[in-house]
CSV table of C-alpha atoms in Angstrom, one decimal:
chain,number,residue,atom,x,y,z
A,1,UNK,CA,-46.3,-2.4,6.8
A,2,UNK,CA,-45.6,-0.4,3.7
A,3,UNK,CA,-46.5,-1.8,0.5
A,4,UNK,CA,-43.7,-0.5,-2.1
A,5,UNK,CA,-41.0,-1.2,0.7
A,6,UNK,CA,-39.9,-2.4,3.1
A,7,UNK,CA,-41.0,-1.4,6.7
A,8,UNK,CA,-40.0,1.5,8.8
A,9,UNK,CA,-38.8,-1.3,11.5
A,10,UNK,CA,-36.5,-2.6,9.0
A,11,UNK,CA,-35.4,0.3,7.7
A,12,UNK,CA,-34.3,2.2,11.1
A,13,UNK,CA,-32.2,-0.8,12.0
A,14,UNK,CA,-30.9,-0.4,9.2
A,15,UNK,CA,-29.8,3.4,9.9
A,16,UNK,CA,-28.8,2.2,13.4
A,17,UNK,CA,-25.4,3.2,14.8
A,18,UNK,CA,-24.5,-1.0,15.4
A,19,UNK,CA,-24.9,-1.4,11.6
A,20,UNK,CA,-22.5,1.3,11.0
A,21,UNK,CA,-20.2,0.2,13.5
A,22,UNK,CA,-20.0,-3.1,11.5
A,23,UNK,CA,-19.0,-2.1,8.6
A,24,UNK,CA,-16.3,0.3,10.3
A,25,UNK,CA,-14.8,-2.6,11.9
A,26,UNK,CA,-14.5,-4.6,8.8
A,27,UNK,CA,-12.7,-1.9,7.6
A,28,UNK,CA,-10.8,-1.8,11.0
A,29,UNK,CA,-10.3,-5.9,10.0
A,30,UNK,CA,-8.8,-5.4,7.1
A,31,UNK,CA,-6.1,-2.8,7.9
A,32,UNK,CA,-5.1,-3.4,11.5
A,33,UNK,CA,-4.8,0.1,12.3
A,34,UNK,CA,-2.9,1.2,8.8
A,35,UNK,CA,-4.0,3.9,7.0
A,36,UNK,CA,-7.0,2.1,4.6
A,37,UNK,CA,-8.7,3.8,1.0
A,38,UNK,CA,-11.1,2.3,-0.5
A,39,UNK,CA,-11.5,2.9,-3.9
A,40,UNK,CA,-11.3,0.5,-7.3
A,41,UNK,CA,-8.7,-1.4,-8.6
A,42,UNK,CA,-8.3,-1.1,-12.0
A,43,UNK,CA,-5.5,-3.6,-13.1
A,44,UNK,CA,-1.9,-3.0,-14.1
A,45,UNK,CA,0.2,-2.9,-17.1
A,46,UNK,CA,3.2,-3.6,-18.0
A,47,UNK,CA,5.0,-0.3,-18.6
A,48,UNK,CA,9.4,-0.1,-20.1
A,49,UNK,CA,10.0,3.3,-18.7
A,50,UNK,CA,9.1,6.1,-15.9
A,51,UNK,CA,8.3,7.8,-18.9
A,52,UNK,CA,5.1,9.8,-18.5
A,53,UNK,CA,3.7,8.8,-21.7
A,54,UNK,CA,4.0,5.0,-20.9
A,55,UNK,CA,2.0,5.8,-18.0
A,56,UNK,CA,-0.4,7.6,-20.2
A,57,UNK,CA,-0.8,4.7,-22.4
A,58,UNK,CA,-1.6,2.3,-19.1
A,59,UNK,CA,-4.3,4.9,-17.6
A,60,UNK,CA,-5.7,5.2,-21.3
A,61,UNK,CA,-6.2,1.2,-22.0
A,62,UNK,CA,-7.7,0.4,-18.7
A,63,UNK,CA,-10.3,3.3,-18.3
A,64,UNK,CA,-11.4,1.6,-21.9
A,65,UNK,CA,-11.9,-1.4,-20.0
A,66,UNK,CA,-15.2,-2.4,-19.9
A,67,UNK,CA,-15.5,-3.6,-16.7
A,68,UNK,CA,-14.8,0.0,-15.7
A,69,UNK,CA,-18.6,0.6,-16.4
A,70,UNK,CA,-19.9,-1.2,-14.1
A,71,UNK,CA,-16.6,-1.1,-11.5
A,72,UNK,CA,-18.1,-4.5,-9.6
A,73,UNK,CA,-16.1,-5.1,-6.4
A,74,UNK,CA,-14.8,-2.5,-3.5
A,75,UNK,CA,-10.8,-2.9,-2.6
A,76,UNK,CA,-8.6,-1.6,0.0
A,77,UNK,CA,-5.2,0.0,-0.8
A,78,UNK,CA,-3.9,-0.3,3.1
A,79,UNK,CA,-0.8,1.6,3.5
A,80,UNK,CA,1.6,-0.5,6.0
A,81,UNK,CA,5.0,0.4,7.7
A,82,UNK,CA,6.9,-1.5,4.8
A,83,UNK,CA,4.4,-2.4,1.8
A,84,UNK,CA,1.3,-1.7,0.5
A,85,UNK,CA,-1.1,-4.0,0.1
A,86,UNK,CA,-4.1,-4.2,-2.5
A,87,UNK,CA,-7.4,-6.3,-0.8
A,88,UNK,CA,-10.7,-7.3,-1.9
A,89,UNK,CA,-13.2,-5.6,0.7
A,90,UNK,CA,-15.7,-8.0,0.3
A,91,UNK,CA,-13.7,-10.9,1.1
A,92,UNK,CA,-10.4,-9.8,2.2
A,93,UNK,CA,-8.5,-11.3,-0.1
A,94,UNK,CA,-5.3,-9.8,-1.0
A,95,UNK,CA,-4.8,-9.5,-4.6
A,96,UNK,CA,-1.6,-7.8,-4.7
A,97,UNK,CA,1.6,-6.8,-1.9
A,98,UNK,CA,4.0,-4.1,-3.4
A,99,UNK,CA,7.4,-3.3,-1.2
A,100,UNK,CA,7.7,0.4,-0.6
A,101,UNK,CA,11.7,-0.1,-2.0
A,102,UNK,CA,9.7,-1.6,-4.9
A,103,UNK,CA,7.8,1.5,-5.6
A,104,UNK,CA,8.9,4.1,-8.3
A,105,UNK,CA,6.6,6.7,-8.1
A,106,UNK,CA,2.9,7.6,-7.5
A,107,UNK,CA,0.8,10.3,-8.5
A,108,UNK,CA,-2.9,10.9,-9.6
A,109,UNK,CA,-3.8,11.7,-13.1
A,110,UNK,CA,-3.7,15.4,-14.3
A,111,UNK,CA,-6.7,15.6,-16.6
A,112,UNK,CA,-8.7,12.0,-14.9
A,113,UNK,CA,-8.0,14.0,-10.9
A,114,UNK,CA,-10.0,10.7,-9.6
A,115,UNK,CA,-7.7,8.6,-10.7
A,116,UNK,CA,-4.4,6.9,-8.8
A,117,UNK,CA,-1.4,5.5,-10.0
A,118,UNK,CA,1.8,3.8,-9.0
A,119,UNK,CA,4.7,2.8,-10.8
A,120,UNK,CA,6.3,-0.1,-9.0
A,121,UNK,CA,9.1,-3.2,-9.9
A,122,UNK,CA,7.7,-6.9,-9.1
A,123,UNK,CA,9.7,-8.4,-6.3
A,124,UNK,CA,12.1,-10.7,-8.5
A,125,UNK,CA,11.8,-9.2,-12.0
A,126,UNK,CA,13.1,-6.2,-13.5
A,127,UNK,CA,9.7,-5.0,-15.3
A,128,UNK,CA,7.7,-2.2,-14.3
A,129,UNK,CA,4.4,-2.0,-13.7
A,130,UNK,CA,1.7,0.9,-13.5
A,131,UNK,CA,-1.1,0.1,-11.0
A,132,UNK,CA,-4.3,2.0,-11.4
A,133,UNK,CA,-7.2,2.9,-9.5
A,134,UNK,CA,-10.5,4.7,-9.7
A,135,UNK,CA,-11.2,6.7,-6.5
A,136,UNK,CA,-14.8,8.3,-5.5
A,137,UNK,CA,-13.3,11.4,-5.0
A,138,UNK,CA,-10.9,13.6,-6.3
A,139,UNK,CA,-9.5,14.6,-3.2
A,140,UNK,CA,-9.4,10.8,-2.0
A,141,UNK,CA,-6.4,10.5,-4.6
A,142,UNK,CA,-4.5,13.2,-3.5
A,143,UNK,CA,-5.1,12.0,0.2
A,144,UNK,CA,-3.5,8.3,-1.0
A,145,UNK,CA,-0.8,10.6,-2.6
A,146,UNK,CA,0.0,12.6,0.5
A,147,UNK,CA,-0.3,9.5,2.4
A,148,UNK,CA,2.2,7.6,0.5
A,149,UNK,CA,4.6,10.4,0.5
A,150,UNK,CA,4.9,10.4,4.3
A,151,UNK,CA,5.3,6.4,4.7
A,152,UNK,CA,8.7,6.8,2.3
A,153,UNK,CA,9.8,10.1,4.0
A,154,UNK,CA,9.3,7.5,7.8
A,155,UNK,CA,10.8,4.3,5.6
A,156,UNK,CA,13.9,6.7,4.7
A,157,UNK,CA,14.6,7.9,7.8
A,158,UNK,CA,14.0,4.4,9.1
A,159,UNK,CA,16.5,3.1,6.5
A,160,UNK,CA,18.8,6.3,7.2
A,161,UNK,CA,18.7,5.7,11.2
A,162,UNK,CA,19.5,2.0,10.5
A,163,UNK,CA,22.5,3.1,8.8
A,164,UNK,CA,24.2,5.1,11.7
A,165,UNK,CA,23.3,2.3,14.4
A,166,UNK,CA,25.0,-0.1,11.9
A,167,UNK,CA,28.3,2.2,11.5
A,168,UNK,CA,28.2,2.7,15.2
A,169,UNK,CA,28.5,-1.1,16.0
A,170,UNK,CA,32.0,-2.9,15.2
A,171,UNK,CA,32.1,-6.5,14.0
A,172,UNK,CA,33.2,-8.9,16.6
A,173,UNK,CA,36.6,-10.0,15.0
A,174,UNK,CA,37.8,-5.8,15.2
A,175,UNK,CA,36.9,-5.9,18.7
A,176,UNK,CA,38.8,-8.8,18.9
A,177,UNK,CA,41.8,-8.1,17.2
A,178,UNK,CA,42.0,-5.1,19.1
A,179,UNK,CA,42.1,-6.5,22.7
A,180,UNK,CA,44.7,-8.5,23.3
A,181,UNK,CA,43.6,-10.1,26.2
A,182,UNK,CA,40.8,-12.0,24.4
A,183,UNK,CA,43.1,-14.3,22.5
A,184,UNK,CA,42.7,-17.9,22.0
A,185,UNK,CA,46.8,-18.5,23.8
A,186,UNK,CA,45.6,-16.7,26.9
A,187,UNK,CA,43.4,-19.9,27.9
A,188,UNK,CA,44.9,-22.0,30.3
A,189,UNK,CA,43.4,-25.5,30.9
A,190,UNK,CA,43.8,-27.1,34.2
């Protein structure tokens, strides 16, 4: 047994492919299937405008944060069919559930390239809000981006498909009105 650790037993279990497998399927837990990133989330702030300098001013006060320092807790930005969903890793816990129609915009920062935004309306209310992240990776923010952009290019074509089947389909009194053999005198009761 080593003396300044812990012993090489231990520590190949550790490594083994079981434990890794466990923590995949947590992952796998908490997304279902949807696209998962893990990064940090930041908070959100209230911003009045799509203005780029709002956004600016959101990014700015919550990297000052001081609980950036540290960045305590692993989260999930899942990416489902209709929403996207903000989790605590560690416990699953969703903290926040944004409707795709809800969202504005997203983007990652220009001169912070690990950091994510999105600018998104709160089911109910008419104020915006800028939801931040902190990513490991540069290139983890521009995958979210890229990510995003093709679940509202599928929820648009959805939406747009929807459209046609609905103009396709007449409302029961046309079809009605236009037969006249399905009128209520025709009935004869014996």
């Amino acid at each position: 047994m080593s003396v300044g650790g812990s012993c090489p037993v231990v520590q190949t279990l550790r490594r083994s492919p079981a434990v890794f497998r466990r923590r995949f399927r947590r992952d796998r837990s908490l997304s279902h299937g949807d696209p998962l990133f893990r990064l940090h989330y930041l908070g959100s702030e209230k911003v009045y405008s799509l203005d780029v300098s709002q956004a600016e001013e959101a990014i700015t006060h919550l990297l000052q944060n001081p609980t950036l320092t540290s960045l305590g807790k692993d989260h999930a930005l899942v990416v489902r069919q209709r929403y996207l969903e903000v989790k605590e890793v560690s416990t699953g816990r969703q903290l926040t559930k944004t409707f795709l129609r809800d969202v504005a915009c997203c983007t990652t920062h220009s001169t912070q390239p690990n950091v994510f935004l999105y600018i998104c309306r709160q089911s109910g209310q008419v104020q915006l809000q800028c939801r931040v992240f902190w990513c490991h990776r540069p290139e983890r923010a521009r995958d979210i981006t890229a990510c995003l952009a093709s679940s509202f290019q599928r929820a648009l074509k959805d939406w747009q498909e929807g459209e046609d089947r609905t103009k396709s389909i007449q409302p029961i009194r046309e079809q009605q009105e236009e037969s006249p053999t399905h009128s209520a005198n025709s009935l004869k009761v014996n």
